[in-house]
Amino acid sequence: MMSERPPSAAGNLPLVGIRVVDMTVVWAGTFTTMMLADMGAEVIRVENTRFAPYGTRGIMVRPTDSLLSTRGMATAGYPDRKAGERPYNRAAMFNVHARNKLSMTVDYMRPKGLEILKRLVGISDLFIENNAYGTMNKIGLSYEELKKVKPDIIMVSMPAFGSSGPYSDRIALGRHLECIAGHTLLRGYPEADPTWTTEVYHCDAAAGAVAAFAAMLALHYRQRTGKGQFVDVAQIETIIPQLGEAVMDYTMNGRVQEPIGNRHPSAAPCGLYPCQGDDRWIAITVCSDKEWQALCHAMGDPSWADDGKFSDTLSRWHNQDELDRHIADWTRQRQDYEVMHLLQEAGVAAGPLMDERDCYADPHIRERGFFEQVTHVECGSHLYPGMLWKMSRTPGSIRRPPCRLGEHNEYVYKQLLGVSDEEYAELERDGHIGMEYHPSIVVHGRAAV
C-alpha cells in the first residue's frame, strides 16, 4: 500500500509543484532551501544514516556529557539544554531552517544508493548543495551526471569560493569568508586587536538569500525556454558587495578603510549609549543638522550643545569623544525604550540594543505575528522565526515542523519512487533507510562500517 503524501496545506503558494532535492549543510544552503520550502516547494532533504555532515544537525551527532556540562551554543541549542535520545532531531541550529521540509535517507556513497538518488533527481526540478567544491563530482552527482538523468534539471552549487578560480578547491566556513572579504576587520574597533571582533556568520545568510533568488531566476528561464542550467554561487562574492562603499573607496581613491567601531564615516553623533538598567543601551544616529537640532530639543536644549564644536556635522564628527560623553550623561538617566520613543517622535533614528529575550517580547514584532508556535514531536512546542516576507495573496507559514532524520522515507520511496514493500524492507536491512544515525557516529563524518 502506498504511503500518503505528508500533510502540508501549501495551497496556492507560488512554488507549489516544484520539487527540490536538498543536499545542503550547515547554514547557507539550508537557509536557501528553507525559503523555497516556505513558498510551497516540496523540498526533500537527502540524508545518510551512515554519514553525518559537519555542523548540520547540531555541533555533534551525539554530544558527550562533558560537552553538555559546558555553556554556550553546544548546549543552548537543545530544548532545556538536554540532547535527548536523538540529539540530531533536537538541534536548534538545524531545526530553525528545517521547517516545511521532508527528509529521506539513502547511502548515496554506495552504487545502489546513488542509483536511488538519481531516480529522485529524475522527477525533480532543482538540485541544491553547498558542500566543498568537488564533493558532488566525487560522489557522482556533477551537473553533467545529473543532466543525463534529467536534461532540464537546475543545479545550484554554493561552494565557498565558487566552482572556478585558484581558490575553488579550498574549504571555508562563514567566519573565514568574512575575514577574506574584509567584513570582520571593518566590524572592529580602532586600535583594537581583530580577535576581539565577534563572529556573526553573515556570509551564510547572504549566500543563502542570493542562491534562493538565483534558483528562482533559473526556474523562470526554464519556464520560458525549457532549458535547465548550472548555477554557480560563490559565497565569498555574495558578501563583498555589501561592503560596497569600502570597496569603491579603494578602487576610486586607493584608500583602505579602517575599523571605526559603532561610529559612522560621515554622520555624528552615531553610536551606542548607556541607559538605565543592567547592560541596557540605545543606538542613536544623526545624519543632518536638522536631526541634530531635533536631538538637542529632545534632550532639553542643554547649554553644552551650543558650543561651536558641535555646530555642524563636520565639527561634531571631529569632536565625537566629547560629544558621546555628553549624550551618554543624558541617556543613562533614562530607559532604552523611553529614549527610543522620545527620539523617534522627534525624527531621530534610535533603537534599543536587544537580546533574544527582548526580541521575542518586542510589541512591534509580536503584533506583526513574525514568530510562529511550532510543535515538534521530539522538541515540544516553541516559538520559531516565521516568514521572511509577507505576501497579500500567497502568505506563507510554518506548515510542517522541522523534519526528523528519515521521517518521510515511506512517502519518498513508496509514493514518489514506486518502491514496493518488499524492496523497502530490503533497503532498510541494507542500511539505506532509517531514522537514526549509525551508532558509531558520535561527532560527525562516516560510520565505521
CSV table of C-alpha atoms in Angstrom, one decimal:
chain,number,residue,atom,x,y,z
A,1,MET,CA,0.0,0.0,0.0
A,2,MET,CA,1.4,3.4,-1.0
A,3,SER,CA,2.1,5.9,1.8
A,4,GLU,CA,0.1,9.1,1.8
A,5,ARG,CA,1.6,12.4,0.9
A,6,PRO,CA,2.6,14.2,4.2
A,7,PRO,CA,0.1,16.9,5.1
A,8,SER,CA,1.3,20.3,4.1
A,9,ALA,CA,-1.5,22.8,3.4
A,10,ALA,CA,0.7,24.5,0.8
A,11,GLY,CA,-2.4,25.6,-1.0
A,12,ASN,CA,-1.7,28.2,-3.7
A,13,LEU,CA,1.7,29.2,-2.6
A,14,PRO,CA,4.0,30.4,-5.5
A,15,LEU,CA,6.2,27.3,-5.7
A,16,VAL,CA,3.6,24.5,-5.3
A,17,GLY,CA,4.5,21.8,-7.8
A,18,ILE,CA,8.3,22.5,-7.7
A,19,ARG,CA,10.4,19.7,-6.2
A,20,VAL,CA,13.8,20.3,-4.7
A,21,VAL,CA,16.5,17.7,-4.0
A,22,ASP,CA,18.3,19.2,-1.0
A,23,MET,CA,21.8,18.2,-0.1
A,24,THR,CA,22.7,21.3,1.8
A,25,VAL,CA,24.7,21.5,5.0
A,26,VAL,CA,25.4,23.9,8.0
A,27,TRP,CA,23.6,27.2,7.4
A,28,ALA,CA,24.0,28.8,3.9
A,29,GLY,CA,22.4,26.1,1.9
A,30,THR,CA,19.8,25.1,4.4
A,31,PHE,CA,18.7,28.8,4.5
A,32,THR,CA,18.3,28.7,0.7
A,33,THR,CA,16.0,25.6,0.7
A,34,MET,CA,14.1,26.9,3.7
A,35,MET,CA,12.9,29.9,1.7
A,36,LEU,CA,11.9,27.7,-1.2
A,37,ALA,CA,10.0,25.4,1.2
A,38,ASP,CA,8.3,28.3,2.9
A,39,MET,CA,6.9,29.3,-0.5
A,40,GLY,CA,5.4,25.9,-1.2
A,41,ALA,CA,8.2,23.9,-2.9
A,42,GLU,CA,8.5,20.3,-2.0
A,43,VAL,CA,12.0,20.2,-0.5
A,44,ILE,CA,13.3,16.8,0.1
A,45,ARG,CA,16.5,16.6,2.3
A,46,VAL,CA,18.6,13.7,1.1
A,47,GLU,CA,20.4,12.4,4.2
A,48,ASN,CA,22.5,9.4,5.1
A,49,THR,CA,22.3,7.4,8.3
A,50,ARG,CA,25.9,6.4,7.7
A,51,PHE,CA,27.3,9.8,7.2
A,52,ALA,CA,26.7,13.0,9.3
A,53,PRO,CA,27.9,16.2,7.7
A,54,TYR,CA,29.7,18.7,9.9
A,55,GLY,CA,27.7,21.2,11.8
A,56,THR,CA,24.4,20.5,10.2
A,57,ARG,CA,22.2,18.5,12.6
A,58,GLY,CA,24.0,20.0,15.6
A,59,ILE,CA,27.6,20.5,16.7
A,60,MET,CA,27.8,16.8,17.3
A,61,VAL,CA,25.6,13.8,16.4
A,62,ARG,CA,25.8,12.5,20.0
A,63,PRO,CA,27.1,15.2,22.4
A,64,THR,CA,29.2,13.9,25.2
A,65,ASP,CA,28.3,14.6,28.9
A,66,SER,CA,31.4,16.8,29.2
A,67,LEU,CA,30.3,18.9,26.3
A,68,LEU,CA,26.8,19.2,27.7
A,69,SER,CA,28.2,20.4,31.1
A,70,THR,CA,29.6,23.5,29.4
A,71,ARG,CA,27.7,26.6,28.5
A,72,GLY,CA,27.2,28.1,25.1
A,73,MET,CA,25.7,27.2,21.7
A,74,ALA,CA,26.6,23.5,22.0
A,75,THR,CA,24.1,23.1,24.9
A,76,ALA,CA,21.8,26.0,24.4
A,77,GLY,CA,21.0,24.5,21.0
A,78,TYR,CA,18.8,21.8,22.6
A,79,PRO,CA,15.4,22.3,24.4
A,80,ASP,CA,16.0,22.6,28.1
A,81,ARG,CA,19.8,22.1,27.4
A,82,LYS,CA,19.1,18.3,27.0
A,83,ALA,CA,20.4,16.5,24.0
A,84,GLY,CA,17.7,13.8,24.3
A,85,GLU,CA,17.7,10.3,22.7
A,86,ARG,CA,18.2,11.6,19.2
A,87,PRO,CA,20.1,15.0,19.5
A,88,TYR,CA,20.2,15.4,15.7
A,89,ASN,CA,16.4,15.8,15.7
A,90,ARG,CA,16.5,18.4,18.5
A,91,ALA,CA,19.4,20.7,17.4
A,92,ALA,CA,18.2,24.3,17.1
A,93,MET,CA,20.9,25.2,14.5
A,94,PHE,CA,19.2,22.6,12.2
A,95,ASN,CA,15.6,22.9,13.2
A,96,VAL,CA,15.4,26.7,12.7
A,97,HIS,CA,15.9,26.1,8.9
A,98,ALA,CA,14.3,22.7,8.6
A,99,ARG,CA,10.6,23.6,8.8
A,100,ASN,CA,8.4,22.8,5.8
A,101,LYS,CA,10.9,20.2,4.5
A,102,LEU,CA,10.9,16.5,4.1
A,103,SER,CA,13.7,14.1,5.0
A,104,MET,CA,14.6,10.8,3.4
A,105,THR,CA,17.7,8.7,3.9
A,106,VAL,CA,19.8,6.8,1.4
A,107,ASP,CA,23.5,5.8,1.4
A,108,TYR,CA,24.4,7.6,-1.8
A,109,MET,CA,28.0,6.7,-1.4
A,110,ARG,CA,27.1,3.1,-2.4
A,111,PRO,CA,26.1,2.3,-6.0
A,112,LYS,CA,22.5,1.3,-5.1
A,113,GLY,CA,22.0,4.4,-3.0
A,114,LEU,CA,23.4,6.6,-5.8
A,115,GLU,CA,21.0,5.0,-8.3
A,116,ILE,CA,18.1,5.7,-5.9
A,117,LEU,CA,19.1,9.3,-5.5
A,118,LYS,CA,19.4,9.8,-9.3
A,119,ARG,CA,15.9,8.4,-9.6
A,120,LEU,CA,14.7,11.1,-7.3
A,121,VAL,CA,16.6,13.7,-9.3
A,122,GLY,CA,14.8,12.4,-12.4
A,123,ILE,CA,11.4,13.6,-11.0
A,124,SER,CA,12.7,16.9,-9.5
A,125,ASP,CA,13.2,20.4,-10.7
A,126,LEU,CA,16.1,21.7,-8.5
A,127,PHE,CA,19.2,20.1,-7.0
A,128,ILE,CA,20.8,22.4,-4.4
A,129,GLU,CA,24.0,21.8,-2.5
A,130,ASN,CA,26.7,23.9,-0.6
A,131,ASN,CA,29.3,21.3,0.1
A,132,ALA,CA,33.0,21.8,-0.6
A,133,TYR,CA,33.8,22.2,-4.3
A,134,GLY,CA,34.3,18.8,-5.9
A,135,THR,CA,32.3,16.8,-3.3
A,136,MET,CA,29.4,16.2,-5.7
A,137,ASN,CA,31.8,15.2,-8.5
A,138,LYS,CA,33.4,12.6,-6.3
A,139,ILE,CA,30.0,11.1,-5.3
A,140,GLY,CA,28.9,11.0,-9.0
A,141,LEU,CA,26.4,13.9,-8.8
A,142,SER,CA,28.1,16.5,-11.0
A,143,TYR,CA,25.9,18.7,-13.2
A,144,GLU,CA,26.9,16.6,-16.2
A,145,GLU,CA,25.8,13.4,-14.5
A,146,LEU,CA,22.5,15.0,-13.3
A,147,LYS,CA,21.7,16.2,-16.9
A,148,LYS,CA,21.9,12.6,-18.1
A,149,VAL,CA,19.1,11.8,-15.7
A,150,LYS,CA,17.1,15.0,-16.1
A,151,PRO,CA,18.1,17.1,-19.1
A,152,ASP,CA,16.3,20.2,-17.8
A,153,ILE,CA,17.5,19.9,-14.2
A,154,ILE,CA,18.7,23.1,-12.4
A,155,MET,CA,21.7,22.6,-10.2
A,156,VAL,CA,22.5,25.3,-7.7
A,157,SER,CA,26.0,24.8,-6.2
A,158,MET,CA,27.3,27.1,-3.4
A,159,PRO,CA,30.9,26.4,-2.7
A,160,ALA,CA,32.8,28.9,-0.6
A,161,PHE,CA,34.9,30.3,-3.5
A,162,GLY,CA,32.8,29.2,-6.4
A,163,SER,CA,33.4,26.4,-9.0
A,164,SER,CA,36.4,28.1,-10.7
A,165,GLY,CA,39.5,30.1,-9.9
A,166,PRO,CA,42.6,29.3,-7.8
A,167,TYR,CA,40.7,29.1,-4.5
A,168,SER,CA,37.9,26.9,-5.8
A,169,ASP,CA,39.1,23.7,-4.1
A,170,ARG,CA,39.7,25.4,-0.7
A,171,ILE,CA,37.3,24.9,2.2
A,172,ALA,CA,35.9,27.6,4.4
A,173,LEU,CA,33.1,28.5,6.7
A,174,GLY,CA,31.3,31.8,7.1
A,175,ARG,CA,33.9,33.1,9.5
A,176,HIS,CA,36.7,32.6,7.0
A,177,LEU,CA,34.9,34.2,4.2
A,178,GLU,CA,34.0,37.3,6.3
A,179,CYS,CA,37.7,37.6,7.1
A,180,ILE,CA,38.8,37.4,3.4
A,181,ALA,CA,36.1,39.9,2.3
A,182,GLY,CA,37.2,42.4,4.9
A,183,HIS,CA,33.9,42.3,6.8
A,184,THR,CA,35.5,41.1,10.0
A,185,LEU,CA,38.1,43.9,10.1
A,186,LEU,CA,35.6,46.7,9.5
A,187,ARG,CA,33.3,45.4,12.3
A,188,GLY,CA,36.1,46.0,14.8
A,189,TYR,CA,37.2,49.0,16.9
A,190,PRO,CA,40.0,51.4,16.1
A,191,GLU,CA,43.4,50.3,17.5
A,192,ALA,CA,41.9,47.0,18.7
A,193,ASP,CA,43.2,43.6,18.0
A,194,PRO,CA,40.9,42.0,15.4
A,195,THR,CA,40.5,38.9,17.6
A,196,TRP,CA,38.1,41.0,19.7
A,197,THR,CA,35.7,41.1,16.8
A,198,THR,CA,32.8,38.7,17.2
A,199,GLU,CA,31.7,36.1,14.6
A,200,VAL,CA,28.3,36.6,13.0
A,201,TYR,CA,28.4,34.3,10.0
A,202,HIS,CA,26.7,36.9,8.0
A,203,CYS,CA,28.0,35.4,4.8
A,204,ASP,CA,25.9,32.3,5.3
A,205,ALA,CA,22.7,34.4,5.4
A,206,ALA,CA,23.8,36.5,2.4
A,207,ALA,CA,24.7,33.4,0.3
A,208,GLY,CA,21.5,31.6,1.2
A,209,ALA,CA,19.3,34.5,0.1
A,210,VAL,CA,21.3,35.0,-3.1
A,211,ALA,CA,21.1,31.3,-4.0
A,212,ALA,CA,17.3,31.2,-3.4
A,213,PHE,CA,16.9,34.2,-5.8
A,214,ALA,CA,19.2,32.6,-8.4
A,215,ALA,CA,17.2,29.4,-8.2
A,216,MET,CA,14.0,31.4,-8.9
A,217,LEU,CA,15.6,33.1,-11.9
A,218,ALA,CA,16.7,29.7,-13.3
A,219,LEU,CA,13.2,28.3,-12.8
A,220,HIS,CA,11.8,31.4,-14.7
A,221,TYR,CA,14.3,30.9,-17.5
A,222,ARG,CA,13.4,27.2,-17.8
A,223,GLN,CA,9.7,28.1,-17.9
A,224,ARG,CA,10.4,30.3,-20.9
A,225,THR,CA,13.0,28.1,-22.7
A,226,GLY,CA,12.6,24.6,-21.4
A,227,LYS,CA,16.3,24.5,-20.5
A,228,GLY,CA,17.9,23.9,-17.2
A,229,GLN,CA,21.3,25.2,-16.1
A,230,PHE,CA,24.1,25.2,-13.7
A,231,VAL,CA,24.1,28.0,-11.1
A,232,ASP,CA,27.5,28.7,-9.5
A,233,VAL,CA,27.1,30.8,-6.3
A,234,ALA,CA,30.4,31.7,-4.8
A,235,GLN,CA,29.6,32.5,-1.2
A,236,ILE,CA,32.5,35.0,-1.0
A,237,GLU,CA,31.0,37.0,-3.8
A,238,THR,CA,27.7,37.5,-2.0
A,239,ILE,CA,29.2,39.4,0.9
A,240,ILE,CA,31.8,41.6,-0.9
A,241,PRO,CA,29.1,43.9,-2.5
A,242,GLN,CA,27.7,44.5,1.0
A,243,LEU,CA,30.9,46.4,1.7
A,244,GLY,CA,30.4,48.4,-1.5
A,245,GLU,CA,31.4,51.8,0.0
A,246,ALA,CA,34.7,50.4,1.3
A,247,VAL,CA,35.4,48.5,-1.9
A,248,MET,CA,34.7,51.5,-4.1
A,249,ASP,CA,36.7,53.9,-1.9
A,250,TYR,CA,39.7,51.7,-2.6
A,251,THR,CA,39.1,51.4,-6.3
A,252,MET,CA,38.4,55.1,-6.8
A,253,ASN,CA,40.7,56.7,-4.2
A,254,GLY,CA,43.3,54.0,-3.3
A,255,ARG,CA,42.2,54.3,0.3
A,256,VAL,CA,41.8,51.4,2.7
A,257,GLN,CA,39.1,51.9,5.3
A,258,GLU,CA,39.9,51.3,8.9
A,259,PRO,CA,37.6,49.9,11.6
A,260,ILE,CA,35.5,52.7,13.3
A,261,GLY,CA,33.6,50.7,15.9
A,262,ASN,CA,30.0,51.9,16.2
A,263,ARG,CA,30.6,55.2,14.5
A,264,HIS,CA,29.8,56.3,11.0
A,265,PRO,CA,32.2,57.6,8.4
A,266,SER,CA,30.2,60.8,7.8
A,267,ALA,CA,27.4,61.1,10.5
A,268,ALA,CA,27.8,62.3,14.0
A,269,PRO,CA,26.7,61.5,16.6
A,270,CYS,CA,26.5,57.9,15.9
A,271,GLY,CA,26.9,55.1,18.4
A,272,LEU,CA,25.6,53.1,21.3
A,273,TYR,CA,24.9,54.9,24.6
A,274,PRO,CA,24.2,53.5,28.1
A,275,CYS,CA,20.7,53.6,29.6
A,276,GLN,CA,19.2,52.7,32.9
A,277,GLY,CA,19.4,49.1,33.9
A,278,ASP,CA,21.9,46.3,33.6
A,279,ASP,CA,23.7,46.4,30.3
A,280,ARG,CA,21.0,48.4,28.5
A,281,TRP,CA,21.9,50.5,25.5
A,282,ILE,CA,20.4,52.7,22.9
A,283,ALA,CA,21.7,53.2,19.3
A,284,ILE,CA,21.4,56.8,18.0
A,285,THR,CA,22.4,58.2,14.6
A,286,VAL,CA,22.2,61.8,13.5
A,287,CYS,CA,22.6,62.3,9.7
A,288,SER,CA,21.9,66.1,9.3
A,289,ASP,CA,22.0,69.4,11.2
A,290,LYS,CA,18.2,69.3,11.2
A,291,GLU,CA,18.3,66.0,13.1
A,292,TRP,CA,20.9,67.4,15.4
A,293,GLN,CA,18.6,70.2,16.4
A,294,ALA,CA,15.8,67.7,16.9
A,295,LEU,CA,18.1,65.7,19.2
A,296,CYS,CA,19.1,68.7,21.2
A,297,HIS,CA,15.5,69.7,21.6
A,298,ALA,CA,14.6,66.2,22.8
A,299,MET,CA,17.4,66.4,25.4
A,300,GLY,CA,16.0,69.7,26.7
A,301,ASP,CA,18.4,72.0,24.7
A,302,PRO,CA,21.4,71.6,27.0
A,303,SER,CA,23.8,74.5,27.1
A,304,TRP,CA,26.8,72.4,26.0
A,305,ALA,CA,25.1,71.8,22.7
A,306,ASP,CA,25.6,75.5,21.8
A,307,ASP,CA,29.4,75.0,21.7
A,308,GLY,CA,30.8,75.8,18.3
A,309,LYS,CA,32.5,72.3,18.4
A,310,PHE,CA,29.0,70.8,17.7
A,311,SER,CA,27.7,73.5,15.3
A,312,ASP,CA,27.7,71.3,12.1
A,313,THR,CA,28.2,67.7,11.0
A,314,LEU,CA,31.9,68.1,10.3
A,315,SER,CA,32.6,69.8,13.7
A,316,ARG,CA,30.6,67.1,15.5
A,317,TRP,CA,32.4,64.4,13.7
A,318,HIS,CA,35.8,65.8,14.7
A,319,ASN,CA,34.7,66.0,18.4
A,320,GLN,CA,32.9,62.8,18.8
A,321,ASP,CA,34.6,61.7,22.0
A,322,GLU,CA,33.4,64.7,23.9
A,323,LEU,CA,30.0,64.6,22.2
A,324,ASP,CA,29.5,61.0,23.1
A,325,ARG,CA,30.2,61.7,26.8
A,326,HIS,CA,27.5,64.5,26.8
A,327,ILE,CA,24.9,62.3,25.2
A,328,ALA,CA,25.7,59.3,27.5
A,329,ASP,CA,25.2,61.5,30.5
A,330,TRP,CA,21.7,62.1,29.3
A,331,THR,CA,20.8,58.6,28.1
A,332,ARG,CA,22.0,56.8,31.3
A,333,GLN,CA,19.3,58.6,33.2
A,334,ARG,CA,16.5,57.1,31.1
A,335,GLN,CA,15.3,53.7,30.0
A,336,ASP,CA,16.1,52.5,26.5
A,337,TYR,CA,12.6,52.3,25.1
A,338,GLU,CA,11.8,55.7,26.7
A,339,VAL,CA,14.7,57.2,24.7
A,340,MET,CA,13.7,55.4,21.5
A,341,HIS,CA,10.1,56.7,21.6
A,342,LEU,CA,11.2,60.2,22.5
A,343,LEU,CA,13.8,60.5,19.7
A,344,GLN,CA,11.7,58.7,17.1
A,345,GLU,CA,8.9,61.2,17.7
A,346,ALA,CA,11.4,63.9,17.2
A,347,GLY,CA,12.6,62.4,13.9
A,348,VAL,CA,15.9,61.0,15.1
A,349,ALA,CA,16.8,57.4,14.3
A,350,ALA,CA,17.1,55.5,17.5
A,351,GLY,CA,16.6,51.9,18.7
A,352,PRO,CA,17.4,49.8,21.8
A,353,LEU,CA,20.1,47.2,21.8
A,354,MET,CA,18.1,44.0,22.3
A,355,ASP,CA,18.9,40.4,23.1
A,356,GLU,CA,16.8,37.4,22.0
A,357,ARG,CA,14.5,37.8,25.1
A,358,ASP,CA,13.8,41.4,24.2
A,359,CYS,CA,13.2,40.5,20.6
A,360,TYR,CA,10.6,37.8,21.4
A,361,ALA,CA,8.8,40.3,23.7
A,362,ASP,CA,9.0,43.4,21.4
A,363,PRO,CA,5.5,44.6,20.8
A,364,HIS,CA,6.1,45.5,17.2
A,365,ILE,CA,7.4,42.1,16.2
A,366,ARG,CA,4.7,40.4,18.2
A,367,GLU,CA,1.9,42.4,16.6
A,368,ARG,CA,3.1,41.5,13.1
A,369,GLY,CA,3.0,37.9,14.1
A,370,PHE,CA,6.5,37.1,13.0
A,371,PHE,CA,7.2,34.3,15.5
A,372,GLU,CA,5.1,31.2,15.0
A,373,GLN,CA,4.3,28.5,17.5
A,374,VAL,CA,5.5,25.1,16.2
A,375,THR,CA,5.1,21.7,17.9
A,376,HIS,CA,7.8,19.1,17.2
A,377,VAL,CA,7.3,15.6,18.4
A,378,GLU,CA,10.8,15.4,19.9
A,379,CYS,CA,11.3,19.0,20.9
A,380,GLY,CA,7.9,20.2,22.2
A,381,SER,CA,6.2,23.4,21.4
A,382,HIS,CA,8.3,26.6,20.8
A,383,LEU,CA,8.3,29.9,19.0
A,384,TYR,CA,10.2,29.9,15.7
A,385,PRO,CA,11.1,32.8,13.4
A,386,GLY,CA,8.4,32.9,10.8
A,387,MET,CA,8.2,34.1,7.2
A,388,LEU,CA,10.8,36.5,5.9
A,389,TRP,CA,8.3,38.5,3.9
A,390,LYS,CA,4.5,38.9,3.8
A,391,MET,CA,2.6,38.5,0.5
A,392,SER,CA,-1.0,39.6,0.3
A,393,ARG,CA,-2.3,36.8,-1.9
A,394,THR,CA,0.1,34.0,-1.0
A,395,PRO,CA,1.2,34.3,2.6
A,396,GLY,CA,3.4,31.5,3.7
A,397,SER,CA,3.5,29.9,7.1
A,398,ILE,CA,5.3,27.1,9.0
A,399,ARG,CA,3.0,24.3,7.8
A,400,ARG,CA,5.2,21.4,8.9
A,401,PRO,CA,7.6,21.2,11.9
A,402,PRO,CA,11.3,20.6,11.3
A,403,CYS,CA,11.9,17.3,9.6
A,404,ARG,CA,13.3,14.4,11.7
A,405,LEU,CA,16.0,12.3,10.1
A,406,GLY,CA,14.4,10.0,7.6
A,407,GLU,CA,10.9,11.0,8.7
A,408,HIS,CA,9.4,10.9,5.2
A,409,ASN,CA,11.1,7.8,3.9
A,410,GLU,CA,7.9,5.9,3.2
A,411,TYR,CA,6.4,8.8,1.2
A,412,VAL,CA,9.6,9.3,-0.9
A,413,TYR,CA,10.4,5.7,-1.6
A,414,LYS,CA,6.9,4.3,-2.0
A,415,GLN,CA,4.8,7.1,-3.4
A,416,LEU,CA,7.4,9.1,-5.4
A,417,LEU,CA,9.8,6.3,-6.4
A,418,GLY,CA,7.3,3.5,-6.6
A,419,VAL,CA,9.3,1.1,-4.3
A,420,SER,CA,7.4,-2.0,-3.2
A,421,ASP,CA,7.0,-3.0,0.4
A,422,GLU,CA,9.5,-5.9,-0.2
A,423,GLU,CA,12.1,-3.6,-1.7
A,424,TYR,CA,11.6,-1.1,1.0
A,425,ALA,CA,12.2,-3.7,3.7
A,426,GLU,CA,15.4,-4.9,1.9
A,427,LEU,CA,16.7,-1.3,1.7
A,428,GLU,CA,16.0,-1.0,5.4
A,429,ARG,CA,18.1,-4.1,6.1
A,430,ASP,CA,20.8,-2.8,3.9
A,431,GLY,CA,21.2,0.4,5.8
A,432,HIS,CA,19.8,2.8,3.3
A,433,ILE,CA,16.5,3.5,5.1
A,434,GLY,CA,16.4,4.5,8.8
A,435,MET,CA,15.6,7.2,11.3
A,436,GLU,CA,18.8,7.1,13.4
A,437,TYR,CA,22.4,7.7,12.6
A,438,HIS,CA,24.7,4.7,12.8
A,439,PRO,CA,25.8,4.2,16.5
A,440,SER,CA,29.5,4.5,15.6
A,441,ILE,CA,29.0,8.2,14.7
A,442,VAL,CA,29.5,10.4,17.7
A,443,VAL,CA,30.8,13.7,16.4
A,444,HIS,CA,30.3,13.7,12.6
A,445,GLY,CA,31.6,12.0,9.5
A,446,ARG,CA,31.4,8.5,8.1
A,447,ALA,CA,30.2,5.5,10.1
A,448,ALA,CA,32.7,2.8,11.0
A,449,VAL,CA,31.1,0.0,8.9
